[in-house]
Short mmCIF file of C-alpha atoms in Angstrom, two decimals:
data_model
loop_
_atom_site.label_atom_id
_atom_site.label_comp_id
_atom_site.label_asym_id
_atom_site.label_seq_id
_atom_site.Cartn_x
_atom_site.Cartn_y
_atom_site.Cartn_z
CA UNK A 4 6.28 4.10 -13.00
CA UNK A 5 3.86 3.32 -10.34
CA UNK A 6 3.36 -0.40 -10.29
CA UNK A 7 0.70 0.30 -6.74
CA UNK A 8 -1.63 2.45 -5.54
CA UNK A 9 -2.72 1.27 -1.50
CA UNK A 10 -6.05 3.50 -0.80
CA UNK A 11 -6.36 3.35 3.02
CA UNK A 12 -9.69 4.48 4.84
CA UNK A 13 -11.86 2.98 7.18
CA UNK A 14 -15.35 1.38 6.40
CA UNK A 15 -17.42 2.86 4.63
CA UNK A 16 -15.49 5.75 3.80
CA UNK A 17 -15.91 5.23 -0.01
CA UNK A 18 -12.55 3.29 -1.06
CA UNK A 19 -14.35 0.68 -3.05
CA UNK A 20 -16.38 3.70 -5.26
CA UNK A 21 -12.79 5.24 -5.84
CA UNK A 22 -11.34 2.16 -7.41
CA UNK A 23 -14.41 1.54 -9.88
CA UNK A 24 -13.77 5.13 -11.25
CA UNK A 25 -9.43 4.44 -10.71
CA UNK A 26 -10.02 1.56 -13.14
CA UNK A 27 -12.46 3.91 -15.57
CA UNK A 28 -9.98 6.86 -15.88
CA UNK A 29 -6.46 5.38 -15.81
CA UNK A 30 -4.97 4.55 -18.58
CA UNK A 31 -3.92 1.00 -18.59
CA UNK A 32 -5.53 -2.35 -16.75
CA UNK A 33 -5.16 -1.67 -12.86
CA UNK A 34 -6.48 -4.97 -10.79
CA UNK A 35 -8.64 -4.17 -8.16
CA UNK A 36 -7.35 -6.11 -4.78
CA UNK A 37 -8.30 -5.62 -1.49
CA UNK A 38 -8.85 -6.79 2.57
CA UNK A 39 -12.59 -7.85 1.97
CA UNK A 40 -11.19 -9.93 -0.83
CA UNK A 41 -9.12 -11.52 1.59
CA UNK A 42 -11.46 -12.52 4.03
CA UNK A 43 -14.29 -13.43 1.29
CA UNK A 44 -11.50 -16.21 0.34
CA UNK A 45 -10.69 -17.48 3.30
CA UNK A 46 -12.83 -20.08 4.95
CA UNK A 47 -16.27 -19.23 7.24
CA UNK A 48 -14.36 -21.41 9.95
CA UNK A 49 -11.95 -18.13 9.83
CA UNK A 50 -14.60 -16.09 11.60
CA UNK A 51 -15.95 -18.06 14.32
CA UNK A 52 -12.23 -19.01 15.38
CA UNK A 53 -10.28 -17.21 17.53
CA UNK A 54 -7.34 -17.39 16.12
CA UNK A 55 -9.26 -16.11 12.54
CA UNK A 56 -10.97 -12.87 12.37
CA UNK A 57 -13.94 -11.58 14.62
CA UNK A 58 -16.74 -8.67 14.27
CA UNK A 59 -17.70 -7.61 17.43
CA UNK A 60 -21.68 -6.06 17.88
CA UNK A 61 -19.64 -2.61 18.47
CA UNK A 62 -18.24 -3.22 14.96
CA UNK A 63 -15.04 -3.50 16.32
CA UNK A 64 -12.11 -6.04 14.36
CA UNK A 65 -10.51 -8.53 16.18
CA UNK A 66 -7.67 -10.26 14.41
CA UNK A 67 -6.23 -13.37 14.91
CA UNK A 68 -2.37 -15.41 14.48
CA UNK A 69 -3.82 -17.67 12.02
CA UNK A 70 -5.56 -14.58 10.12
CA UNK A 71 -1.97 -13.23 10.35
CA UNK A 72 -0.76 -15.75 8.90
CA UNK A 73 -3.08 -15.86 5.50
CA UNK A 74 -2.49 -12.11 5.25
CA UNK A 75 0.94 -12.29 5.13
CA UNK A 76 0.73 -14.80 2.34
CA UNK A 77 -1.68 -12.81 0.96
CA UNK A 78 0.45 -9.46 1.22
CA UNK A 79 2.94 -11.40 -0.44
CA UNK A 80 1.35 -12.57 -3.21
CA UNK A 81 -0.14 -8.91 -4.07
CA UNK A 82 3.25 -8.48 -4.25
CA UNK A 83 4.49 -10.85 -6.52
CA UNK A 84 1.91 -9.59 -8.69
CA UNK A 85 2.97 -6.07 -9.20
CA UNK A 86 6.29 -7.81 -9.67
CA UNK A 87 5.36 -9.69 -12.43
CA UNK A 88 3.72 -6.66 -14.67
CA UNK A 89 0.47 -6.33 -13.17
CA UNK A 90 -0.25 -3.15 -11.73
CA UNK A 91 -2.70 -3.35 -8.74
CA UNK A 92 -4.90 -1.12 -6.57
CA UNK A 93 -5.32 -2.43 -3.28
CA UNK A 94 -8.61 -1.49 -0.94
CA UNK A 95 -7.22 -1.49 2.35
CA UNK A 96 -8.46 -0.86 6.15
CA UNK A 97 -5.26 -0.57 7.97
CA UNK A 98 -6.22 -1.61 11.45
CA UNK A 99 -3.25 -1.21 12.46
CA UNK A 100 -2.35 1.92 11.45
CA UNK A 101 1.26 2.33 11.05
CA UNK A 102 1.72 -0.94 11.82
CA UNK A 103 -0.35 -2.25 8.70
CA UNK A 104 1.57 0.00 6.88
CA UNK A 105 5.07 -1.20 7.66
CA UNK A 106 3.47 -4.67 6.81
CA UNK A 107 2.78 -3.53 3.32
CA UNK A 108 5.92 -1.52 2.86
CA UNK A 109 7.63 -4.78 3.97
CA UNK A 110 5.91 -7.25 1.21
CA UNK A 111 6.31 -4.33 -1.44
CA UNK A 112 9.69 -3.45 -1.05
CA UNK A 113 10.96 -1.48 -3.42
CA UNK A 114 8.25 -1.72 -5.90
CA UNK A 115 6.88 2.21 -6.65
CA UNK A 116 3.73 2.89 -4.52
CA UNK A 117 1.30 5.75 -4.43
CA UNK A 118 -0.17 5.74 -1.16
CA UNK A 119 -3.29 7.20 -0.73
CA UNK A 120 -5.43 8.55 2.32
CA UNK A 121 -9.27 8.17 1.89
CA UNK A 122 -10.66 9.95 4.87
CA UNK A 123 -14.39 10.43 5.41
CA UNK A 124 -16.15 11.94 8.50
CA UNK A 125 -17.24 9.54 10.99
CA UNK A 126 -20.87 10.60 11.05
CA UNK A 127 -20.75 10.36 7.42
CA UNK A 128 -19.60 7.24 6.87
CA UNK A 129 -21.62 6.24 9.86
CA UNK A 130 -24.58 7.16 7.81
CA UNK A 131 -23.48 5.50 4.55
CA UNK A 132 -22.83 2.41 6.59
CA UNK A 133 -26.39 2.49 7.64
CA UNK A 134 -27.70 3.10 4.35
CA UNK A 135 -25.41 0.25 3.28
CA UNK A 136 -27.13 -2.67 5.40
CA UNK A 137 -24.18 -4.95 5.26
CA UNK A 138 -21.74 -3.59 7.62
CA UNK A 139 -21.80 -3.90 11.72
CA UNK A 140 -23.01 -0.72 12.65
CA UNK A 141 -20.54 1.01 14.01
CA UNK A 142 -17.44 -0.08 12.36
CA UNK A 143 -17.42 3.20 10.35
CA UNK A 144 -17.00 5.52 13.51
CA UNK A 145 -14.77 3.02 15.25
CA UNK A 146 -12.07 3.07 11.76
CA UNK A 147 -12.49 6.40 10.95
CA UNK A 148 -9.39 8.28 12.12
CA UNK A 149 -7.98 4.78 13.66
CA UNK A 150 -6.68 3.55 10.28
CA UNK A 151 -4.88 6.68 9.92
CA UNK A 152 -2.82 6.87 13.05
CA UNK A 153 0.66 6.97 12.06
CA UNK A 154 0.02 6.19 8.15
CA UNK A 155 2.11 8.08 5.96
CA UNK A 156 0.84 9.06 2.52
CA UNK A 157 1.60 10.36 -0.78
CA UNK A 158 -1.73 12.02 -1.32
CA UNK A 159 -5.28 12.12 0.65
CA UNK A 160 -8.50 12.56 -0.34
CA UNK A 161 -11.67 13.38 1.61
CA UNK A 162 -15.14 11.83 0.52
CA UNK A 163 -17.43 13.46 2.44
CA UNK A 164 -16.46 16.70 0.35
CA UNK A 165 -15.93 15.48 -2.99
CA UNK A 166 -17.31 12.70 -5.25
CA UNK A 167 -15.85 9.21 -6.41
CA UNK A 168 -14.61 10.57 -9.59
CA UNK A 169 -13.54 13.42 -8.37
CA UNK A 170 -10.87 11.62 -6.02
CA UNK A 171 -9.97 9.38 -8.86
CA UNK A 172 -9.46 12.28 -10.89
CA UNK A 173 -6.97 13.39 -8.55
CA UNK A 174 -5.23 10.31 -7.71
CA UNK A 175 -4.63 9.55 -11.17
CA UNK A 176 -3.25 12.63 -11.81
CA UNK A 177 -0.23 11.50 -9.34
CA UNK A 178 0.23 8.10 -11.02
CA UNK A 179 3.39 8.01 -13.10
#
């Protein structure tokens, strides 16, 4: 039974959207987790650090050891839990690409994951970052294939040709 569905996508590229409708059209309680959860929690000191997390003007991500450190805790505790009945749906921006993805398979272990692909066209989630006002402009076209490099995945779906609910719709029908 899948205890964790990881949607990976860059900025912008309507993750956040899919998990609304996820939580509206699956069966049971899913919680709804994710990376700008993690950095809402941590402290503003985090950002202006260098060993924390940084925004460039180019809308590049910059991560630090001590941000490492609080994901990895973090990671873990997502984690625990899915281990302890709760089953979770975690927004993710996998900067890393494979990388971030080995971190996750690493804290999940062998808890059953759907991983899913959300890809969206750079100009079109350059656009909806725009239109969003609260993003670094140019963070969308800078993660937009990058998250994917190396990623491995279960299922992907594609928001600049189909709708919130639509993807939902489709991931769902993959949950077990």
């Amino acid at each position: 039974m899948t205890q964790v569905i990881v949607l990976n996508g860059g900025s912008s590229s309507g993750k956040s959207g899919i998990v609304r409708c996820l939580q509206a059209v699956l069966p049971d309680p899913w919680l709804a987790l994710g990376t700008d959860t993690l950095v809402e929690a941590m402290p503003a000191s985090m950002q202006t650090s260098d060993g924390g997390i940084g925004f460039a003007s180019d809308g590049q991500v910059v991560v630090g050891p001590e941000f490492r450190t609080l994901e990895t805790a973090w990671l873990e505790g997502v984690a625990a839990m899915a281990r302890a009945g709760a089953r979770v749906i975690v927004d993710e921006v996998f900067l890393g690409g494979a990388d971030s993805q080995q971190r996750w398979r690493k804290a999940l272990g062998e808890l059953p994951v759907l991983w899913v692909g959300v890809r969206c066209d750079g100009a079109v989630a350059a656009g909806r970052e725009v239109a969003r006002g609260d993003r670094i402009i140019g963070m969308a076209a800078s993660q937009a294939e990058a998250v994917h490099r190396g990623v491995e995945y279960d299922l992907e779906v594609d928001t600049a040709h189909a709708e919130s609910m639509e993807c939902a719709r489709s991931i769902a029908a993959h949950v077990k």
